[in-house]
mmCIF file of C-alpha atoms and ligand atoms in Angstrom:
data_model
loop_
_atom_site.group_PDB
_atom_site.id
_atom_site.type_symbol
_atom_site.label_atom_id
_atom_site.label_comp_id
_atom_site.label_asym_id
_atom_site.label_seq_id
_atom_site.Cartn_x
_atom_site.Cartn_y
_atom_site.Cartn_z
ATOM 1 C CA MET A 1 113.113 115.235 92.736
ATOM 2 C CA ARG A 2 112.911 115.350 96.539
ATOM 3 C CA THR A 3 109.349 115.184 97.674
ATOM 4 C CA ILE A 4 106.929 114.112 100.396
ATOM 5 C CA LEU A 5 103.438 112.646 100.144
ATOM 6 C CA ILE A 6 101.166 113.501 103.057
ATOM 7 C CA GLY A 7 97.654 112.242 103.566
ATOM 8 C CA PRO A 8 95.419 110.350 105.959
ATOM 9 C CA PRO A 9 95.570 106.534 106.152
ATOM 10 C CA GLY A 10 93.903 105.068 103.070
ATOM 11 C CA ALA A 11 94.331 108.191 100.915
ATOM 12 C CA GLY A 12 96.357 106.131 98.430
ATOM 13 C CA LYS A 13 99.820 107.448 99.290
ATOM 14 C CA GLY A 14 101.510 104.078 98.784
ATOM 15 C CA THR A 15 99.910 103.453 95.380
ATOM 16 C CA GLN A 16 100.618 106.951 94.111
ATOM 17 C CA ALA A 17 104.148 106.829 95.504
ATOM 18 C CA LYS A 18 104.970 103.799 93.343
ATOM 19 C CA PHE A 19 103.919 105.567 90.122
ATOM 20 C CA ILE A 20 105.780 108.748 90.938
ATOM 21 C CA CYS A 21 108.957 106.905 91.887
ATOM 22 C CA GLN A 22 108.847 104.997 88.605
ATOM 23 C CA GLN A 23 108.300 108.199 86.666
ATOM 24 C CA TYR A 24 111.236 109.989 88.295
ATOM 25 C CA GLY A 25 113.489 106.965 88.906
ATOM 26 C CA ILE A 26 113.784 107.711 92.616
ATOM 27 C CA PRO A 27 113.423 105.459 95.673
ATOM 28 C CA GLN A 28 110.198 105.362 97.670
ATOM 29 C CA ILE A 29 110.955 105.705 101.363
ATOM 30 C CA SER A 30 107.961 104.405 103.300
ATOM 31 C CA THR A 31 108.459 104.394 107.060
ATOM 32 C CA GLY A 32 105.337 102.188 107.358
ATOM 33 C CA ASP A 33 106.932 99.543 105.078
ATOM 34 C CA MET A 34 110.255 99.814 106.927
ATOM 35 C CA LEU A 35 108.525 99.351 110.286
ATOM 36 C CA ARG A 36 106.465 96.394 108.973
ATOM 37 C CA ALA A 37 109.686 94.774 107.722
ATOM 38 C CA HIS A 38 111.233 95.156 111.196
ATOM 39 C CA LYS A 39 108.055 93.725 112.715
ATOM 40 C CA ALA A 40 108.074 90.722 110.353
ATOM 41 C CA GLN A 41 111.755 90.043 111.078
ATOM 42 C CA GLY A 42 111.113 90.327 114.812
ATOM 43 C CA THR A 43 113.917 92.849 115.396
ATOM 44 C CA LYS A 44 114.041 94.757 118.696
ATOM 45 C CA LEU A 45 112.894 97.909 116.900
ATOM 46 C CA GLY A 46 110.083 95.953 115.227
ATOM 47 C CA LEU A 47 108.794 94.472 118.473
ATOM 48 C CA GLU A 48 108.797 97.901 120.116
ATOM 49 C CA ALA A 49 107.089 99.529 117.104
ATOM 50 C CA ALA A 50 104.414 96.797 116.872
ATOM 51 C CA LYS A 51 102.856 97.886 120.184
ATOM 52 C CA PHE A 52 102.150 101.336 118.764
ATOM 53 C CA MET A 53 101.224 100.189 115.259
ATOM 54 C CA ASN A 54 98.671 97.615 116.427
ATOM 55 C CA ALA A 55 96.980 100.290 118.539
ATOM 56 C CA GLY A 56 96.829 102.721 115.605
ATOM 57 C CA ALA A 57 99.233 105.089 117.380
ATOM 58 C CA LEU A 58 102.363 106.681 115.973
ATOM 59 C CA VAL A 59 105.727 105.098 116.711
ATOM 60 C CA PRO A 60 107.912 107.475 118.800
ATOM 61 C CA ASP A 61 109.683 110.171 116.774
ATOM 62 C CA GLU A 62 113.220 109.173 117.753
ATOM 63 C CA VAL A 63 112.740 105.618 116.426
ATOM 64 C CA VAL A 64 111.454 106.803 113.054
ATOM 65 C CA ILE A 65 113.928 109.683 112.716
ATOM 66 C CA GLY A 66 116.920 107.378 113.311
ATOM 67 C CA MET A 67 115.629 104.942 110.704
ATOM 68 C CA VAL A 68 115.121 107.702 108.100
ATOM 69 C CA GLU A 69 118.544 109.267 108.688
ATOM 70 C CA ASP A 70 120.181 105.896 107.985
ATOM 71 C CA ARG A 71 118.089 105.436 104.872
ATOM 72 C CA LEU A 72 118.967 108.880 103.475
ATOM 73 C CA THR A 73 122.684 108.080 103.545
ATOM 74 C CA GLN A 74 122.234 105.065 101.236
ATOM 75 C CA PRO A 75 123.571 105.724 97.716
ATOM 76 C CA ASP A 76 120.235 105.446 95.868
ATOM 77 C CA ALA A 77 118.852 108.435 97.804
ATOM 78 C CA ALA A 78 121.490 110.713 96.235
ATOM 79 C CA LYS A 79 119.409 111.119 93.048
ATOM 80 C CA GLY A 80 116.288 112.107 94.982
ATOM 81 C CA PHE A 81 113.582 110.417 97.005
ATOM 82 C CA LEU A 82 109.921 110.340 97.828
ATOM 83 C CA PHE A 83 108.799 110.018 101.431
ATOM 84 C CA ASP A 84 105.547 108.173 101.906
ATOM 85 C CA GLY A 85 104.196 108.357 105.466
ATOM 86 C CA PHE A 86 107.045 110.489 106.788
ATOM 87 C CA PRO A 87 107.128 113.010 108.392
ATOM 88 C CA ARG A 88 104.042 112.364 110.537
ATOM 89 C CA THR A 89 104.688 115.016 113.215
ATOM 90 C CA VAL A 90 106.083 118.548 113.274
ATOM 91 C CA ALA A 91 109.071 117.229 115.283
ATOM 92 C CA GLN A 92 109.828 114.764 112.471
ATOM 93 C CA ALA A 93 109.512 117.551 109.867
ATOM 94 C CA GLU A 94 111.901 119.773 111.833
ATOM 95 C CA SER A 95 114.367 116.937 112.154
ATOM 96 C CA LEU A 96 114.121 116.235 108.403
ATOM 97 C CA ASP A 97 114.746 119.926 107.660
ATOM 98 C CA ALA A 98 117.873 119.806 109.828
ATOM 99 C CA THR A 99 119.131 116.608 108.150
ATOM 100 C CA LEU A 100 118.528 117.982 104.652
ATOM 101 C CA ALA A 101 120.239 121.274 105.542
ATOM 102 C CA ARG A 102 123.242 119.301 106.807
ATOM 103 C CA LEU A 103 123.356 117.398 103.506
ATOM 104 C CA GLY A 104 122.917 120.645 101.523
ATOM 105 C CA LEU A 105 119.582 119.456 100.073
ATOM 106 C CA LYS A 106 116.184 121.109 99.624
ATOM 107 C CA LEU A 107 112.672 119.725 99.161
ATOM 108 C CA ASP A 108 111.013 120.364 95.796
ATOM 109 C CA GLY A 109 107.461 120.103 97.083
ATOM 110 C CA VAL A 110 105.053 118.405 99.458
ATOM 111 C CA VAL A 111 101.884 116.848 98.050
ATOM 112 C CA LEU A 112 98.838 116.546 100.290
ATOM 113 C CA ILE A 113 96.310 113.920 99.116
ATOM 114 C CA GLU A 114 92.904 114.860 100.541
ATOM 115 C CA VAL A 115 90.055 112.366 101.179
ATOM 116 C CA ALA A 116 87.127 112.684 103.647
ATOM 117 C CA ASP A 117 87.204 110.474 106.778
ATOM 118 C CA ASP A 118 84.070 108.388 106.075
ATOM 119 C CA LEU A 119 85.339 107.315 102.690
ATOM 120 C CA LEU A 120 88.730 106.462 104.192
ATOM 121 C CA VAL A 121 87.179 104.087 106.731
ATOM 122 C CA ARG A 122 85.351 102.249 103.927
ATOM 123 C CA ARG A 123 88.487 102.092 101.818
ATOM 124 C CA VAL A 124 90.838 100.856 104.530
ATOM 125 C CA CYS A 125 88.556 98.366 106.294
ATOM 126 C CA GLY A 126 87.831 96.586 103.003
ATOM 127 C CA ARG A 127 91.509 96.122 102.174
ATOM 128 C CA ARG A 128 92.812 92.515 102.098
ATOM 129 C CA THR A 129 96.149 91.010 101.105
ATOM 130 C CA ASP A 130 96.592 87.602 99.478
ATOM 131 C CA ARG A 131 98.953 85.760 101.807
ATOM 132 C CA ARG A 132 100.550 83.854 98.915
ATOM 133 C CA SER A 133 101.039 86.534 96.242
ATOM 134 C CA GLY A 134 101.193 89.672 98.402
ATOM 135 C CA GLN A 135 98.616 91.219 96.022
ATOM 136 C CA ILE A 136 96.345 93.811 97.666
ATOM 137 C CA TYR A 137 92.591 93.700 96.970
ATOM 138 C CA HIS A 138 89.495 95.537 98.181
ATOM 139 C CA LEU A 139 86.349 93.585 99.020
ATOM 140 C CA GLU A 140 84.160 96.250 97.391
ATOM 141 C CA TYR A 141 86.322 98.128 94.832
ATOM 142 C CA ASN A 142 88.757 95.448 93.623
ATOM 143 C CA PRO A 143 87.337 92.041 94.642
ATOM 144 C CA PRO A 144 89.811 89.187 95.096
ATOM 145 C CA PRO A 145 89.528 85.889 93.160
ATOM 146 C CA PRO A 146 87.570 83.177 95.016
ATOM 147 C CA ASP A 147 90.709 81.113 95.764
ATOM 148 C CA ALA A 148 92.675 83.981 97.346
ATOM 149 C CA ASP A 149 94.045 83.338 100.841
ATOM 150 C CA LEU A 150 93.098 86.682 102.350
ATOM 151 C CA VAL A 151 94.514 88.401 105.377
ATOM 152 C CA LEU A 152 93.501 91.717 106.988
ATOM 153 C CA ARG A 153 96.465 93.892 108.031
ATOM 154 C CA ASP A 154 96.433 94.186 111.860
ATOM 155 C CA ASP A 155 96.129 97.953 111.699
ATOM 156 C CA ASP A 156 93.326 97.946 109.079
ATOM 157 C CA ARG A 157 90.640 96.900 111.606
ATOM 158 C CA GLU A 158 87.908 99.515 112.031
ATOM 159 C CA GLU A 159 88.736 100.641 115.586
ATOM 160 C CA THR A 160 92.409 100.853 114.682
ATOM 161 C CA VAL A 161 91.594 102.812 111.535
ATOM 162 C CA ARG A 162 89.595 105.318 113.610
ATOM 163 C CA ALA A 163 92.552 105.643 116.008
ATOM 164 C CA ARG A 164 94.911 106.144 113.041
ATOM 165 C CA LEU A 165 92.609 108.881 111.690
ATOM 166 C CA LYS A 166 92.614 110.587 115.064
ATOM 167 C CA ALA A 167 96.428 110.402 115.165
ATOM 168 C CA TYR A 168 96.460 111.916 111.667
ATOM 169 C CA HIS A 169 94.221 114.850 112.623
ATOM 170 C CA ASP A 170 95.944 115.492 115.960
ATOM 171 C CA GLN A 171 99.584 114.904 115.067
ATOM 172 C CA THR A 172 100.062 114.944 111.289
ATOM 173 C CA ALA A 173 97.615 117.620 110.076
ATOM 174 C CA PRO A 174 99.760 120.381 111.705
ATOM 175 C CA LEU A 175 102.239 119.644 108.901
ATOM 176 C CA ILE A 176 99.799 121.278 106.478
ATOM 177 C CA PRO A 177 100.343 124.853 107.771
ATOM 178 C CA TYR A 178 104.011 123.968 108.409
ATOM 179 C CA TYR A 179 104.675 123.304 104.710
ATOM 180 C CA GLU A 180 102.158 125.901 103.519
ATOM 181 C CA GLN A 181 104.144 128.623 105.327
ATOM 182 C CA ARG A 182 107.277 127.412 103.553
ATOM 183 C CA GLY A 183 105.561 127.651 100.145
ATOM 184 C CA LEU A 184 105.949 123.912 99.527
ATOM 185 C CA LEU A 185 102.414 122.520 99.904
ATOM 186 C CA ARG A 186 100.393 121.319 96.872
ATOM 187 C CA ARG A 187 96.875 120.028 97.529
ATOM 188 C CA VAL A 188 95.469 117.159 95.464
ATOM 189 C CA ASP A 189 91.929 115.745 95.530
ATOM 190 C CA GLY A 190 92.366 112.035 96.306
ATOM 191 C CA VAL A 191 88.825 110.999 95.310
ATOM 192 C CA GLY A 192 88.396 109.411 91.888
ATOM 193 C CA GLU A 193 89.991 106.793 89.649
ATOM 194 C CA MET A 194 93.551 105.904 90.592
ATOM 195 C CA ASP A 195 94.923 107.084 87.196
ATOM 196 C CA GLU A 196 93.111 110.364 87.536
ATOM 197 C CA VAL A 197 94.621 110.983 90.975
ATOM 198 C CA THR A 198 98.077 110.074 89.610
ATOM 199 C CA LYS A 199 97.668 112.738 86.897
ATOM 200 C CA ARG A 200 96.726 115.310 89.533
ATOM 201 C CA VAL A 201 99.764 114.401 91.638
ATOM 202 C CA LEU A 202 102.121 114.618 88.645
ATOM 203 C CA THR A 203 100.610 117.978 87.686
ATOM 204 C CA ALA A 204 101.080 119.199 91.260
ATOM 205 C CA LEU A 205 104.728 118.172 91.017
ATOM 206 C CA GLY A 206 105.079 120.020 87.719
ATOM 207 C CA ALA A 207 105.652 116.892 85.616
ATOM 208 C CA SER A 208 102.851 117.285 83.088
HETATM 209 P P1 AMP B 1 101.527 103.453 107.101
HETATM 210 O O1 AMP B 1 101.705 102.185 106.334
HETATM 211 O O2 AMP B 1 102.359 104.585 106.564
HETATM 212 O O3 AMP B 1 100.088 103.833 107.278
HETATM 213 O O4 AMP B 1 102.106 103.179 108.574
HETATM 214 C C1 AMP B 1 101.583 102.172 109.402
HETATM 215 C C2 AMP B 1 101.878 102.481 110.858
HETATM 216 O O5 AMP B 1 103.296 102.582 111.064
HETATM 217 C C3 AMP B 1 101.324 103.807 111.362
HETATM 218 O O6 AMP B 1 99.967 103.684 111.768
HETATM 219 C C4 AMP B 1 102.259 104.090 112.529
HETATM 220 O O7 AMP B 1 101.943 103.289 113.662
HETATM 221 C C5 AMP B 1 103.586 103.614 111.999
HETATM 222 N N1 AMP B 1 104.312 104.697 111.283
HETATM 223 C C6 AMP B 1 104.618 104.743 109.949
HETATM 224 N N2 AMP B 1 105.295 105.858 109.644
HETATM 225 C C7 AMP B 1 105.427 106.551 110.812
HETATM 226 C C8 AMP B 1 106.013 107.805 111.170
HETATM 227 N N3 AMP B 1 106.601 108.585 110.240
HETATM 228 N N4 AMP B 1 105.957 108.185 112.465
HETATM 229 C C9 AMP B 1 105.384 107.422 113.412
HETATM 230 N N5 AMP B 1 104.781 106.242 113.149
HETATM 231 C C10 AMP B 1 104.805 105.804 111.869
#
């Protein structure tokens, strides 16, 4: 299975990606996670990327494309993969098409998880991580225990979330017609219980 999850910030791509990857036994390739790891390690790439990430802007295409090309050549990607948060621009999608063509590979499908903007802001701004366990909670939907040591991700602040939504509509939404024209796009309603959305995604991918 070679697939892509597209959706606005807070649509639940990361959560759904984990289930799907387990189901198919394929690696989850999240450019957001890769960039956060660089940031945490203080690499040159991470320091450069942090400026864009903290402002809610996209990291330049060439940085992300280079990172993904390296990742695709690792042995675990041979059995398939799921991209979560990549591509985010038409230029990234074109570059991915070229890389896959070079490797003789084709995408099986692209799943778009749809959620309205207002709900996304509520979802993302309430998200907190426990510094000690790494567990993610939501102040309203999945309240943390009283002793949790909570931290708000830098880019989950409301003004940053609004900037990330704008980046999504301006730069990422053009991927919808891009993949629609190629017959690859499957739309999934991202509102509802997590398990319910997972079922819809698996159905869209033809798994059940
Ligand atoms: P995410 O966790 O996928 O929401 O990504 C967090 C942040 O990392 C985004 O707001 C961007 O600043 C950056 N980022 C992640 N993936 C990409 C990408 N494919 N292209 C450009 N920037 C990205």
